[in-house]
JSON list of N, CA and C and ligand atoms in Angstrom, two decimals:
[
{"chain": "A", "resi": 21, "resn": "UNK", "atom": "N", "xyz": [0.95, -1.14, -0.25]},
{"chain": "A", "resi": 21, "resn": "UNK", "atom": "CA", "xyz": [0.27, 0.01, 0.35]},
{"chain": "A", "resi": 21, "resn": "UNK", "atom": "C", "xyz": [0.79, 1.21, 0.25]},
{"chain": "A", "resi": 22, "resn": "UNK", "atom": "N", "xyz": [0.23, 1.81, -1.42]},
{"chain": "A", "resi": 22, "resn": "UNK", "atom": "CA", "xyz": [1.22, 3.18, -1.25]},
{"chain": "A", "resi": 22, "resn": "UNK", "atom": "C", "xyz": [1.28, 4.37, 0.53]},
{"chain": "A", "resi": 23, "resn": "UNK", "atom": "N", "xyz": [1.75, 4.96, 0.65]},
{"chain": "A", "resi": 23, "resn": "UNK", "atom": "CA", "xyz": [2.20, 5.14, 2.04]},
{"chain": "A", "resi": 23, "resn": "UNK", "atom": "C", "xyz": [1.67, 7.24, 1.45]},
{"chain": "A", "resi": 24, "resn": "UNK", "atom": "N", "xyz": [0.92, 7.76, 2.57]},
{"chain": "A", "resi": 24, "resn": "UNK", "atom": "CA", "xyz": [0.09, 8.98, 2.29]},
{"chain": "A", "resi": 24, "resn": "UNK", "atom": "C", "xyz": [1.62, 10.01, 2.42]},
{"chain": "A", "resi": 25, "resn": "UNK", "atom": "N", "xyz": [1.00, 10.57, 1.45]},
{"chain": "A", "resi": 25, "resn": "UNK", "atom": "CA", "xyz": [2.81, 12.57, 2.04]},
{"chain": "A", "resi": 25, "resn": "UNK", "atom": "C", "xyz": [1.85, 13.08, 3.54]},
{"chain": "A", "resi": 26, "resn": "UNK", "atom": "N", "xyz": [2.70, 13.36, 3.80]},
{"chain": "A", "resi": 26, "resn": "UNK", "atom": "CA", "xyz": [3.31, 14.00, 5.10]},
{"chain": "A", "resi": 26, "resn": "UNK", "atom": "C", "xyz": [1.86, 15.70, 4.66]},
{"chain": "A", "resi": 27, "resn": "UNK", "atom": "N", "xyz": [0.81, 15.56, 5.58]},
{"chain": "A", "resi": 27, "resn": "UNK", "atom": "CA", "xyz": [0.07, 16.91, 5.67]},
{"chain": "A", "resi": 27, "resn": "UNK", "atom": "C", "xyz": [0.87, 17.95, 6.25]},
{"chain": "A", "resi": 28, "resn": "UNK", "atom": "N", "xyz": [1.32, 19.52, 5.56]},
{"chain": "A", "resi": 28, "resn": "UNK", "atom": "CA", "xyz": [1.53, 20.39, 6.62]},
{"chain": "A", "resi": 28, "resn": "UNK", "atom": "C", "xyz": [0.93, 21.37, 7.19]},
{"chain": "A", "resi": 29, "resn": "UNK", "atom": "N", "xyz": [0.18, 21.97, 8.14]},
{"chain": "A", "resi": 29, "resn": "UNK", "atom": "CA", "xyz": [0.09, 22.83, 8.93]},
{"chain": "A", "resi": 29, "resn": "UNK", "atom": "C", "xyz": [1.10, 24.14, 8.07]},
{"chain": "A", "resi": 30, "resn": "UNK", "atom": "N", "xyz": [0.19, 25.24, 8.39]},
{"chain": "A", "resi": 30, "resn": "UNK", "atom": "CA", "xyz": [1.47, 26.30, 8.44]},
{"chain": "A", "resi": 30, "resn": "UNK", "atom": "C", "xyz": [1.94, 27.05, 9.11]},
{"chain": "A", "resi": 31, "resn": "UNK", "atom": "N", "xyz": [3.45, 27.10, 9.45]},
{"chain": "A", "resi": 31, "resn": "UNK", "atom": "CA", "xyz": [4.14, 26.51, 11.02]},
{"chain": "A", "resi": 31, "resn": "UNK", "atom": "C", "xyz": [3.92, 25.54, 10.44]},
{"chain": "A", "resi": 32, "resn": "UNK", "atom": "N", "xyz": [4.22, 24.29, 10.26]},
{"chain": "A", "resi": 32, "resn": "UNK", "atom": "CA", "xyz": [4.49, 22.53, 10.96]},
{"chain": "A", "resi": 32, "resn": "UNK", "atom": "C", "xyz": [5.92, 22.44, 10.70]},
{"chain": "A", "resi": 33, "resn": "UNK", "atom": "N", "xyz": [6.56, 22.00, 11.35]},
{"chain": "A", "resi": 33, "resn": "UNK", "atom": "CA", "xyz": [8.46, 22.22, 11.45]},
{"chain": "A", "resi": 33, "resn": "UNK", "atom": "C", "xyz": [8.66, 20.34, 10.62]},
{"chain": "A", "resi": 34, "resn": "UNK", "atom": "N", "xyz": [9.40, 20.75, 9.34]},
{"chain": "A", "resi": 34, "resn": "UNK", "atom": "CA", "xyz": [8.85, 20.01, 8.79]},
{"chain": "A", "resi": 34, "resn": "UNK", "atom": "C", "xyz": [9.18, 18.88, 9.54]},
{"chain": "A", "resi": 35, "resn": "UNK", "atom": "N", "xyz": [9.82, 17.58, 9.07]},
{"chain": "A", "resi": 35, "resn": "UNK", "atom": "CA", "xyz": [10.31, 15.52, 9.28]},
{"chain": "A", "resi": 35, "resn": "UNK", "atom": "C", "xyz": [11.47, 15.87, 9.01]},
{"chain": "A", "resi": 36, "resn": "UNK", "atom": "N", "xyz": [12.20, 15.65, 10.18]},
{"chain": "A", "resi": 36, "resn": "UNK", "atom": "CA", "xyz": [13.93, 15.67, 9.88]},
{"chain": "A", "resi": 36, "resn": "UNK", "atom": "C", "xyz": [14.18, 16.53, 9.69]},
{"chain": "A", "resi": 37, "resn": "UNK", "atom": "N", "xyz": [14.43, 17.51, 10.50]},
{"chain": "A", "resi": 37, "resn": "UNK", "atom": "CA", "xyz": [14.33, 19.00, 9.60]},
{"chain": "A", "resi": 37, "resn": "UNK", "atom": "C", "xyz": [14.14, 20.41, 11.13]},
{"chain": "A", "resi": 38, "resn": "UNK", "atom": "N", "xyz": [15.08, 21.87, 10.46]},
{"chain": "A", "resi": 38, "resn": "UNK", "atom": "CA", "xyz": [14.50, 22.35, 11.83]},
{"chain": "A", "resi": 38, "resn": "UNK", "atom": "C", "xyz": [13.35, 23.58, 10.61]},
{"chain": "A", "resi": 39, "resn": "UNK", "atom": "N", "xyz": [13.62, 22.69, 9.68]},
{"chain": "A", "resi": 39, "resn": "UNK", "atom": "CA", "xyz": [12.96, 24.20, 8.74]},
{"chain": "A", "resi": 39, "resn": "UNK", "atom": "C", "xyz": [11.18, 23.87, 8.90]},
{"chain": "A", "resi": 40, "resn": "UNK", "atom": "N", "xyz": [10.41, 25.13, 8.35]},
{"chain": "A", "resi": 40, "resn": "UNK", "atom": "CA", "xyz": [9.11, 24.86, 8.35]},
{"chain": "A", "resi": 40, "resn": "UNK", "atom": "C", "xyz": [8.35, 25.48, 8.04]},
{"chain": "A", "resi": 41, "resn": "UNK", "atom": "N", "xyz": [7.06, 24.81, 7.70]},
{"chain": "A", "resi": 41, "resn": "UNK", "atom": "CA", "xyz": [6.46, 25.06, 6.07]},
{"chain": "A", "resi": 41, "resn": "UNK", "atom": "C", "xyz": [5.39, 26.52, 6.49]},
{"chain": "A", "resi": 42, "resn": "UNK", "atom": "N", "xyz": [5.62, 27.44, 5.42]},
{"chain": "A", "resi": 42, "resn": "UNK", "atom": "CA", "xyz": [4.52, 28.14, 4.77]},
{"chain": "A", "resi": 42, "resn": "UNK", "atom": "C", "xyz": [4.09, 28.07, 3.99]},
{"chain": "A", "resi": 43, "resn": "UNK", "atom": "N", "xyz": [2.87, 28.00, 4.37]},
{"chain": "A", "resi": 43, "resn": "UNK", "atom": "CA", "xyz": [1.42, 28.11, 3.26]},
{"chain": "A", "resi": 43, "resn": "UNK", "atom": "C", "xyz": [0.97, 28.69, 2.93]},
{"chain": "A", "resi": 44, "resn": "UNK", "atom": "N", "xyz": [1.72, 30.23, 3.13]},
{"chain": "A", "resi": 44, "resn": "UNK", "atom": "CA", "xyz": [2.17, 31.62, 2.54]},
{"chain": "A", "resi": 44, "resn": "UNK", "atom": "C", "xyz": [2.12, 31.49, 1.15]},
{"chain": "A", "resi": 45, "resn": "UNK", "atom": "N", "xyz": [3.34, 31.26, 1.09]},
{"chain": "A", "resi": 45, "resn": "UNK", "atom": "CA", "xyz": [4.73, 30.48, 0.07]},
{"chain": "A", "resi": 45, "resn": "UNK", "atom": "C", "xyz": [4.79, 29.78, -0.85]},
{"chain": "A", "resi": 46, "resn": "UNK", "atom": "N", "xyz": [3.66, 28.23, -0.47]},
{"chain": "A", "resi": 46, "resn": "UNK", "atom": "CA", "xyz": [3.87, 27.69, 0.17]},
{"chain": "A", "resi": 46, "resn": "UNK", "atom": "C", "xyz": [5.07, 26.60, -0.41]},
{"chain": "A", "resi": 47, "resn": "UNK", "atom": "N", "xyz": [6.37, 27.30, 0.71]},
{"chain": "A", "resi": 47, "resn": "UNK", "atom": "CA", "xyz": [7.51, 25.95, 0.47]},
{"chain": "A", "resi": 47, "resn": "UNK", "atom": "C", "xyz": [8.05, 25.85, 1.96]},
{"chain": "A", "resi": 48, "resn": "UNK", "atom": "N", "xyz": [8.77, 25.07, 1.67]},
{"chain": "A", "resi": 48, "resn": "UNK", "atom": "CA", "xyz": [9.70, 24.63, 3.69]},
{"chain": "A", "resi": 48, "resn": "UNK", "atom": "C", "xyz": [10.97, 25.76, 3.85]},
{"chain": "A", "resi": 49, "resn": "UNK", "atom": "N", "xyz": [10.23, 26.48, 5.28]},
{"chain": "A", "resi": 49, "resn": "UNK", "atom": "CA", "xyz": [11.50, 28.17, 4.74]},
{"chain": "A", "resi": 49, "resn": "UNK", "atom": "C", "xyz": [12.46, 27.67, 6.71]},
{"chain": "A", "resi": 50, "resn": "UNK", "atom": "N", "xyz": [13.67, 28.51, 6.74]},
{"chain": "A", "resi": 50, "resn": "UNK", "atom": "CA", "xyz": [13.61, 28.51, 8.03]},
{"chain": "A", "resi": 50, "resn": "UNK", "atom": "C", "xyz": [13.03, 29.20, 9.27]},
{"chain": "A", "resi": 51, "resn": "UNK", "atom": "N", "xyz": [13.51, 29.02, 10.19]},
{"chain": "A", "resi": 51, "resn": "UNK", "atom": "CA", "xyz": [12.22, 29.98, 10.42]},
{"chain": "A", "resi": 51, "resn": "UNK", "atom": "C", "xyz": [12.39, 31.68, 10.80]},
{"chain": "A", "resi": 52, "resn": "UNK", "atom": "N", "xyz": [13.70, 31.83, 10.48]},
{"chain": "A", "resi": 52, "resn": "UNK", "atom": "CA", "xyz": [13.44, 33.36, 10.14]},
{"chain": "A", "resi": 52, "resn": "UNK", "atom": "C", "xyz": [12.96, 34.51, 9.03]},
{"chain": "A", "resi": 53, "resn": "UNK", "atom": "N", "xyz": [12.40, 33.13, 8.10]},
{"chain": "A", "resi": 53, "resn": "UNK", "atom": "CA", "xyz": [11.60, 33.32, 7.31]},
{"chain": "A", "resi": 53, "resn": "UNK", "atom": "C", "xyz": [10.42, 34.47, 7.54]},
{"chain": "A", "resi": 54, "resn": "UNK", "atom": "N", "xyz": [10.12, 33.63, 8.64]},
{"chain": "A", "resi": 54, "resn": "UNK", "atom": "CA", "xyz": [8.70, 34.44, 8.97]},
{"chain": "A", "resi": 54, "resn": "UNK", "atom": "C", "xyz": [8.73, 35.67, 9.97]},
{"chain": "A", "resi": 55, "resn": "UNK", "atom": "N", "xyz": [10.14, 35.93, 10.11]},
{"chain": "A", "resi": 55, "resn": "UNK", "atom": "CA", "xyz": [9.62, 37.24, 11.04]},
{"chain": "A", "resi": 55, "resn": "UNK", "atom": "C", "xyz": [11.21, 38.56, 10.05]},
{"chain": "A", "resi": 56, "resn": "UNK", "atom": "N", "xyz": [10.97, 37.62, 8.41]},
{"chain": "A", "resi": 56, "resn": "UNK", "atom": "CA", "xyz": [10.97, 38.67, 7.61]},
{"chain": "A", "resi": 56, "resn": "UNK", "atom": "C", "xyz": [10.28, 39.34, 6.77]},
{"chain": "A", "resi": 57, "resn": "UNK", "atom": "N", "xyz": [9.48, 41.00, 6.98]},
{"chain": "A", "resi": 57, "resn": "UNK", "atom": "CA", "xyz": [8.95, 41.45, 6.36]},
{"chain": "A", "resi": 57, "resn": "UNK", "atom": "C", "xyz": [9.03, 41.57, 4.43]},
{"chain": "A", "resi": 58, "resn": "UNK", "atom": "N", "xyz": [10.34, 41.78, 4.75]},
{"chain": "A", "resi": 58, "resn": "UNK", "atom": "CA", "xyz": [10.57, 42.56, 2.94]},
{"chain": "A", "resi": 58, "resn": "UNK", "atom": "C", "xyz": [9.85, 39.76, 2.71]},
{"chain": "A", "resi": 59, "resn": "UNK", "atom": "N", "xyz": [10.31, 39.46, 2.65]},
{"chain": "A", "resi": 59, "resn": "UNK", "atom": "CA", "xyz": [9.98, 38.03, 1.91]},
{"chain": "A", "resi": 59, "resn": "UNK", "atom": "C", "xyz": [9.03, 36.96, 2.86]},
{"chain": "A", "resi": 60, "resn": "UNK", "atom": "N", "xyz": [8.59, 37.64, 3.35]},
{"chain": "A", "resi": 60, "resn": "UNK", "atom": "CA", "xyz": [6.53, 37.45, 4.61]},
{"chain": "A", "resi": 60, "resn": "UNK", "atom": "C", "xyz": [6.70, 38.51, 4.27]},
{"chain": "A", "resi": 61, "resn": "UNK", "atom": "N", "xyz": [5.65, 38.58, 3.94]},
{"chain": "A", "resi": 61, "resn": "UNK", "atom": "CA", "xyz": [5.37, 40.44, 4.44]},
{"chain": "A", "resi": 61, "resn": "UNK", "atom": "C", "xyz": [3.87, 40.34, 5.67]},
{"chain": "A", "resi": 62, "resn": "UNK", "atom": "N", "xyz": [3.63, 41.28, 6.11]},
{"chain": "A", "resi": 62, "resn": "UNK", "atom": "CA", "xyz": [2.07, 40.69, 6.71]},
{"chain": "A", "resi": 62, "resn": "UNK", "atom": "C", "xyz": [0.76, 40.57, 5.61]},
{"chain": "A", "resi": 63, "resn": "UNK", "atom": "N", "xyz": [-0.41, 39.76, 5.78]},
{"chain": "A", "resi": 63, "resn": "UNK", "atom": "CA", "xyz": [-1.08, 39.63, 5.08]},
{"chain": "A", "resi": 63, "resn": "UNK", "atom": "C", "xyz": [-2.39, 39.60, 5.49]},
{"chain": "A", "resi": 64, "resn": "UNK", "atom": "N", "xyz": [-3.52, 40.02, 5.19]},
{"chain": "A", "resi": 64, "resn": "UNK", "atom": "CA", "xyz": [-4.26, 39.58, 6.07]},
{"chain": "A", "resi": 64, "resn": "UNK", "atom": "C", "xyz": [-5.15, 38.90, 7.02]},
{"chain": "A", "resi": 65, "resn": "UNK", "atom": "N", "xyz": [-4.08, 37.83, 6.88]},
{"chain": "A", "resi": 65, "resn": "UNK", "atom": "CA", "xyz": [-4.63, 36.91, 7.42]},
{"chain": "A", "resi": 65, "resn": "UNK", "atom": "C", "xyz": [-3.11, 36.68, 8.11]},
{"chain": "A", "resi": 66, "resn": "UNK", "atom": "N", "xyz": [-2.81, 36.51, 9.11]},
{"chain": "A", "resi": 66, "resn": "UNK", "atom": "CA", "xyz": [-1.93, 36.38, 10.70]},
{"chain": "A", "resi": 66, "resn": "UNK", "atom": "C", "xyz": [-1.36, 34.99, 10.22]},
{"chain": "A", "resi": 67, "resn": "UNK", "atom": "N", "xyz": [-0.30, 34.75, 10.83]},
{"chain": "A", "resi": 67, "resn": "UNK", "atom": "CA", "xyz": [0.71, 34.04, 10.77]},
{"chain": "A", "resi": 67, "resn": "UNK", "atom": "C", "xyz": [-0.57, 32.65, 11.94]},
{"chain": "A", "resi": 68, "resn": "UNK", "atom": "N", "xyz": [-1.12, 33.42, 12.70]},
{"chain": "A", "resi": 68, "resn": "UNK", "atom": "CA", "xyz": [-1.83, 32.64, 13.57]},
{"chain": "A", "resi": 68, "resn": "UNK", "atom": "C", "xyz": [-2.87, 31.54, 12.93]},
{"chain": "A", "resi": 69, "resn": "UNK", "atom": "N", "xyz": [-3.49, 33.35, 12.00]},
{"chain": "A", "resi": 69, "resn": "UNK", "atom": "CA", "xyz": [-5.15, 33.05, 11.94]},
{"chain": "A", "resi": 69, "resn": "UNK", "atom": "C", "xyz": [-5.22, 31.41, 11.06]},
{"chain": "A", "resi": 70, "resn": "UNK", "atom": "N", "xyz": [-3.45, 31.87, 9.25]},
{"chain": "A", "resi": 70, "resn": "UNK", "atom": "CA", "xyz": [-3.66, 30.66, 8.94]},
{"chain": "A", "resi": 70, "resn": "UNK", "atom": "C", "xyz": [-3.22, 29.73, 9.27]},
{"chain": "A", "resi": 71, "resn": "UNK", "atom": "N", "xyz": [-2.59, 29.04, 10.74]},
{"chain": "A", "resi": 71, "resn": "UNK", "atom": "CA", "xyz": [-1.92, 28.18, 11.06]},
{"chain": "A", "resi": 71, "resn": "UNK", "atom": "C", "xyz": [-3.53, 27.84, 11.37]},
{"chain": "A", "resi": 72, "resn": "UNK", "atom": "N", "xyz": [-4.38, 28.41, 11.57]},
{"chain": "A", "resi": 72, "resn": "UNK", "atom": "CA", "xyz": [-6.30, 27.61, 11.92]},
{"chain": "A", "resi": 72, "resn": "UNK", "atom": "C", "xyz": [-6.62, 27.51, 10.99]},
{"chain": "A", "resi": 73, "resn": "UNK", "atom": "N", "xyz": [-6.68, 27.84, 9.89]},
{"chain": "A", "resi": 73, "resn": "UNK", "atom": "CA", "xyz": [-6.60, 27.48, 8.95]},
{"chain": "A", "resi": 73, "resn": "UNK", "atom": "C", "xyz": [-6.74, 26.36, 8.40]},
{"chain": "A", "resi": 74, "resn": "UNK", "atom": "N", "xyz": [-5.40, 26.02, 8.29]},
{"chain": "A", "resi": 74, "resn": "UNK", "atom": "CA", "xyz": [-5.34, 24.81, 7.52]},
{"chain": "A", "resi": 74, "resn": "UNK", "atom": "C", "xyz": [-5.89, 24.21, 8.82]},
{"chain": "A", "resi": 75, "resn": "UNK", "atom": "N", "xyz": [-5.39, 24.41, 10.25]},
{"chain": "A", "resi": 75, "resn": "UNK", "atom": "CA", "xyz": [-5.92, 22.62, 10.99]},
{"chain": "A", "resi": 75, "resn": "UNK", "atom": "C", "xyz": [-7.93, 22.52, 10.28]},
{"chain": "A", "resi": 76, "resn": "UNK", "atom": "N", "xyz": [-8.64, 23.83, 10.32]},
{"chain": "A", "resi": 76, "resn": "UNK", "atom": "CA", "xyz": [-9.62, 24.10, 9.76]},
{"chain": "A", "resi": 76, "resn": "UNK", "atom": "C", "xyz": [-10.05, 22.78, 9.19]},
{"chain": "A", "resi": 77, "resn": "UNK", "atom": "N", "xyz": [-9.52, 23.10, 7.53]},
{"chain": "A", "resi": 77, "resn": "UNK", "atom": "CA", "xyz": [-9.45, 22.21, 6.57]},
{"chain": "A", "resi": 77, "resn": "UNK", "atom": "C", "xyz": [-9.69, 20.95, 7.36]},
{"chain": "A", "resi": 78, "resn": "UNK", "atom": "N", "xyz": [-7.84, 20.35, 7.65]},
{"chain": "A", "resi": 78, "resn": "UNK", "atom": "CA", "xyz": [-7.65, 18.80, 8.07]},
{"chain": "A", "resi": 78, "resn": "UNK", "atom": "C", "xyz": [-8.50, 18.44, 9.02]},
{"chain": "A", "resi": 79, "resn": "UNK", "atom": "N", "xyz": [-9.32, 19.07, 10.02]},
{"chain": "A", "resi": 79, "resn": "UNK", "atom": "CA", "xyz": [-10.45, 18.22, 10.64]},
{"chain": "A", "resi": 79, "resn": "UNK", "atom": "C", "xyz": [-11.51, 18.57, 10.29]},
{"chain": "A", "resi": 80, "resn": "UNK", "atom": "N", "xyz": [-11.60, 19.09, 9.21]},
{"chain": "A", "resi": 80, "resn": "UNK", "atom": "CA", "xyz": [-13.47, 18.81, 8.78]},
{"chain": "A", "resi": 80, "resn": "UNK", "atom": "C", "xyz": [-14.14, 17.79, 8.27]},
{"chain": "A", "resi": 81, "resn": "UNK", "atom": "N", "xyz": [-15.03, 17.48, 9.45]},
{"chain": "A", "resi": 81, "resn": "UNK", "atom": "CA", "xyz": [-15.63, 15.95, 8.36]},
{"chain": "A", "resi": 81, "resn": "UNK", "atom": "C", "xyz": [-15.92, 15.67, 7.17]},
{"chain": "A", "resi": 82, "resn": "UNK", "atom": "N", "xyz": [-14.76, 14.41, 7.43]},
{"chain": "A", "resi": 82, "resn": "UNK", "atom": "CA", "xyz": [-14.93, 13.18, 6.21]},
{"chain": "A", "resi": 82, "resn": "UNK", "atom": "C", "xyz": [-13.98, 14.01, 5.07]},
{"chain": "A", "resi": 83, "resn": "UNK", "atom": "N", "xyz": [-13.09, 14.64, 5.64]},
{"chain": "A", "resi": 83, "resn": "UNK", "atom": "CA", "xyz": [-12.03, 15.94, 3.77]},
{"chain": "A", "resi": 83, "resn": "UNK", "atom": "C", "xyz": [-11.01, 14.84, 4.04]},
{"chain": "A", "resi": 84, "resn": "UNK", "atom": "N", "xyz": [-11.36, 15.07, 2.35]},
{"chain": "A", "resi": 84, "resn": "UNK", "atom": "CA", "xyz": [-10.70, 14.01, 1.36]},
{"chain": "A", "resi": 84, "resn": "UNK", "atom": "C", "xyz": [-9.36, 14.98, 1.63]},
{"chain": "A", "resi": 85, "resn": "UNK", "atom": "N", "xyz": [-8.84, 15.58, 2.20]},
{"chain": "A", "resi": 85, "resn": "UNK", "atom": "CA", "xyz": [-7.15, 15.63, 2.73]},
{"chain": "A", "resi": 85, "resn": "UNK", "atom": "C", "xyz": [-6.69, 14.38, 3.00]},
{"chain": "A", "resi": 86, "resn": "UNK", "atom": "N", "xyz": [-7.09, 14.48, 4.32]},
{"chain": "A", "resi": 86, "resn": "UNK", "atom": "CA", "xyz": [-6.74, 13.24, 4.80]},
{"chain": "A", "resi": 86, "resn": "UNK", "atom": "C", "xyz": [-7.12, 11.60, 4.79]},
{"chain": "A", "resi": 87, "resn": "UNK", "atom": "N", "xyz": [-7.34, 11.57, 3.07]},
{"chain": "A", "resi": 87, "resn": "UNK", "atom": "CA", "xyz": [-7.57, 10.44, 2.04]},
{"chain": "A", "resi": 87, "resn": "UNK", "atom": "C", "xyz": [-6.53, 10.72, 1.00]},
{"chain": "A", "resi": 88, "resn": "UNK", "atom": "N", "xyz": [-6.01, 11.73, 1.48]},
{"chain": "A", "resi": 88, "resn": "UNK", "atom": "CA", "xyz": [-4.40, 11.83, 0.48]},
{"chain": "A", "resi": 88, "resn": "UNK", "atom": "C", "xyz": [-2.78, 11.81, 0.94]},
{"chain": "A", "resi": 89, "resn": "UNK", "atom": "N", "xyz": [-3.20, 12.00, 2.83]},
{"chain": "A", "resi": 89, "resn": "UNK", "atom": "CA", "xyz": [-2.10, 12.62, 3.59]},
{"chain": "A", "resi": 89, "resn": "UNK", "atom": "C", "xyz": [-2.69, 11.97, 4.40]},
{"chain": "A", "resi": 90, "resn": "UNK", "atom": "N", "xyz": [-1.21, 12.16, 5.04]},
{"chain": "A", "resi": 90, "resn": "UNK", "atom": "CA", "xyz": [-0.98, 12.84, 6.81]},
{"chain": "A", "resi": 90, "resn": "UNK", "atom": "C", "xyz": [-0.60, 13.38, 7.78]},
{"chain": "A", "resi": 91, "resn": "UNK", "atom": "N", "xyz": [-0.72, 13.24, 8.48]},
{"chain": "A", "resi": 91, "resn": "UNK", "atom": "CA", "xyz": [0.08, 14.20, 9.67]},
{"chain": "A", "resi": 91, "resn": "UNK", "atom": "C", "xyz": [0.02, 13.71, 10.64]},
{"chain": "A", "resi": 92, "resn": "UNK", "atom": "N", "xyz": [0.63, 13.72, 11.78]},
{"chain": "A", "resi": 92, "resn": "UNK", "atom": "CA", "xyz": [0.85, 13.38, 12.92]},
{"chain": "A", "resi": 92, "resn": "UNK", "atom": "C", "xyz": [0.80, 13.86, 13.94]},
{"chain": "A", "resi": 93, "resn": "UNK", "atom": "N", "xyz": [-0.29, 13.19, 15.42]},
{"chain": "A", "resi": 93, "resn": "UNK", "atom": "CA", "xyz": [-0.62, 13.95, 15.99]},
{"chain": "A", "resi": 93, "resn": "UNK", "atom": "C", "xyz": [-0.10, 14.36, 16.93]},
{"chain": "A", "resi": 94, "resn": "UNK", "atom": "N", "xyz": [1.24, 13.99, 17.06]},
{"chain": "A", "resi": 94, "resn": "UNK", "atom": "CA", "xyz": [2.98, 14.83, 18.12]},
{"chain": "A", "resi": 94, "resn": "UNK", "atom": "C", "xyz": [3.56, 15.84, 16.49]},
{"chain": "A", "resi": 95, "resn": "UNK", "atom": "N", "xyz": [3.07, 16.07, 15.63]},
{"chain": "A", "resi": 95, "resn": "UNK", "atom": "CA", "xyz": [3.95, 17.11, 14.85]},
{"chain": "A", "resi": 95, "resn": "UNK", "atom": "C", "xyz": [3.44, 18.45, 15.72]},
{"chain": "A", "resi": 96, "resn": "UNK", "atom": "N", "xyz": [5.52, 18.98, 15.35]},
{"chain": "A", "resi": 96, "resn": "UNK", "atom": "CA", "xyz": [4.92, 20.89, 15.47]},
{"chain": "A", "resi": 96, "resn": "UNK", "atom": "C", "xyz": [5.12, 21.99, 15.19]},
{"chain": "A", "resi": 97, "resn": "UNK", "atom": "N", "xyz": [4.35, 22.86, 15.38]},
{"chain": "A", "resi": 97, "resn": "UNK", "atom": "CA", "xyz": [3.94, 23.77, 14.54]},
{"chain": "A", "resi": 97, "resn": "UNK", "atom": "C", "xyz": [4.54, 25.30, 15.42]},
{"chain": "A", "resi": 98, "resn": "UNK", "atom": "N", "xyz": [5.02, 26.22, 15.44]},
{"chain": "A", "resi": 98, "resn": "UNK", "atom": "CA", "xyz": [5.62, 27.13, 15.89]},
{"chain": "A", "resi": 98, "resn": "UNK", "atom": "C", "xyz": [5.11, 27.64, 16.05]},
{"chain": "A", "resi": 99, "resn": "UNK", "atom": "N", "xyz": [3.63, 28.03, 15.99]},
{"chain": "A", "resi": 99, "resn": "UNK", "atom": "CA", "xyz": [2.68, 29.08, 15.99]},
{"chain": "A", "resi": 99, "resn": "UNK", "atom": "C", "xyz": [1.65, 28.22, 17.19]},
{"chain": "A", "resi": 100, "resn": "UNK", "atom": "N", "xyz": [1.05, 27.53, 16.61]},
{"chain": "A", "resi": 100, "resn": "UNK", "atom": "CA", "xyz": [0.25, 26.68, 17.91]},
{"chain": "A", "resi": 100, "resn": "UNK", "atom": "C", "xyz": [0.49, 26.44, 19.35]},
{"chain": "B", "resi": 26, "resn": "ZN", "atom": "ZN1", "xyz": [6.30, 33.00, 4.02]}
]
């Protein structure tokens, strides 16, 4: 059986790495990225709200995300 791809919330620490997932830029970045106003400028959604949005989509009843992805309950997140 094919294993599911890891699903990352905004601010999740990447498994086996010190990098963090930025949903705003859809990229794995260093933590400093979030504090650099030029590369990660403030947007309508705060980083915390963006994290909550990821979590809400993931936790939605019968979310199709969970059919294709997995996210350990022990995942670390810098905004949680
Ligand atoms: Zn960013």
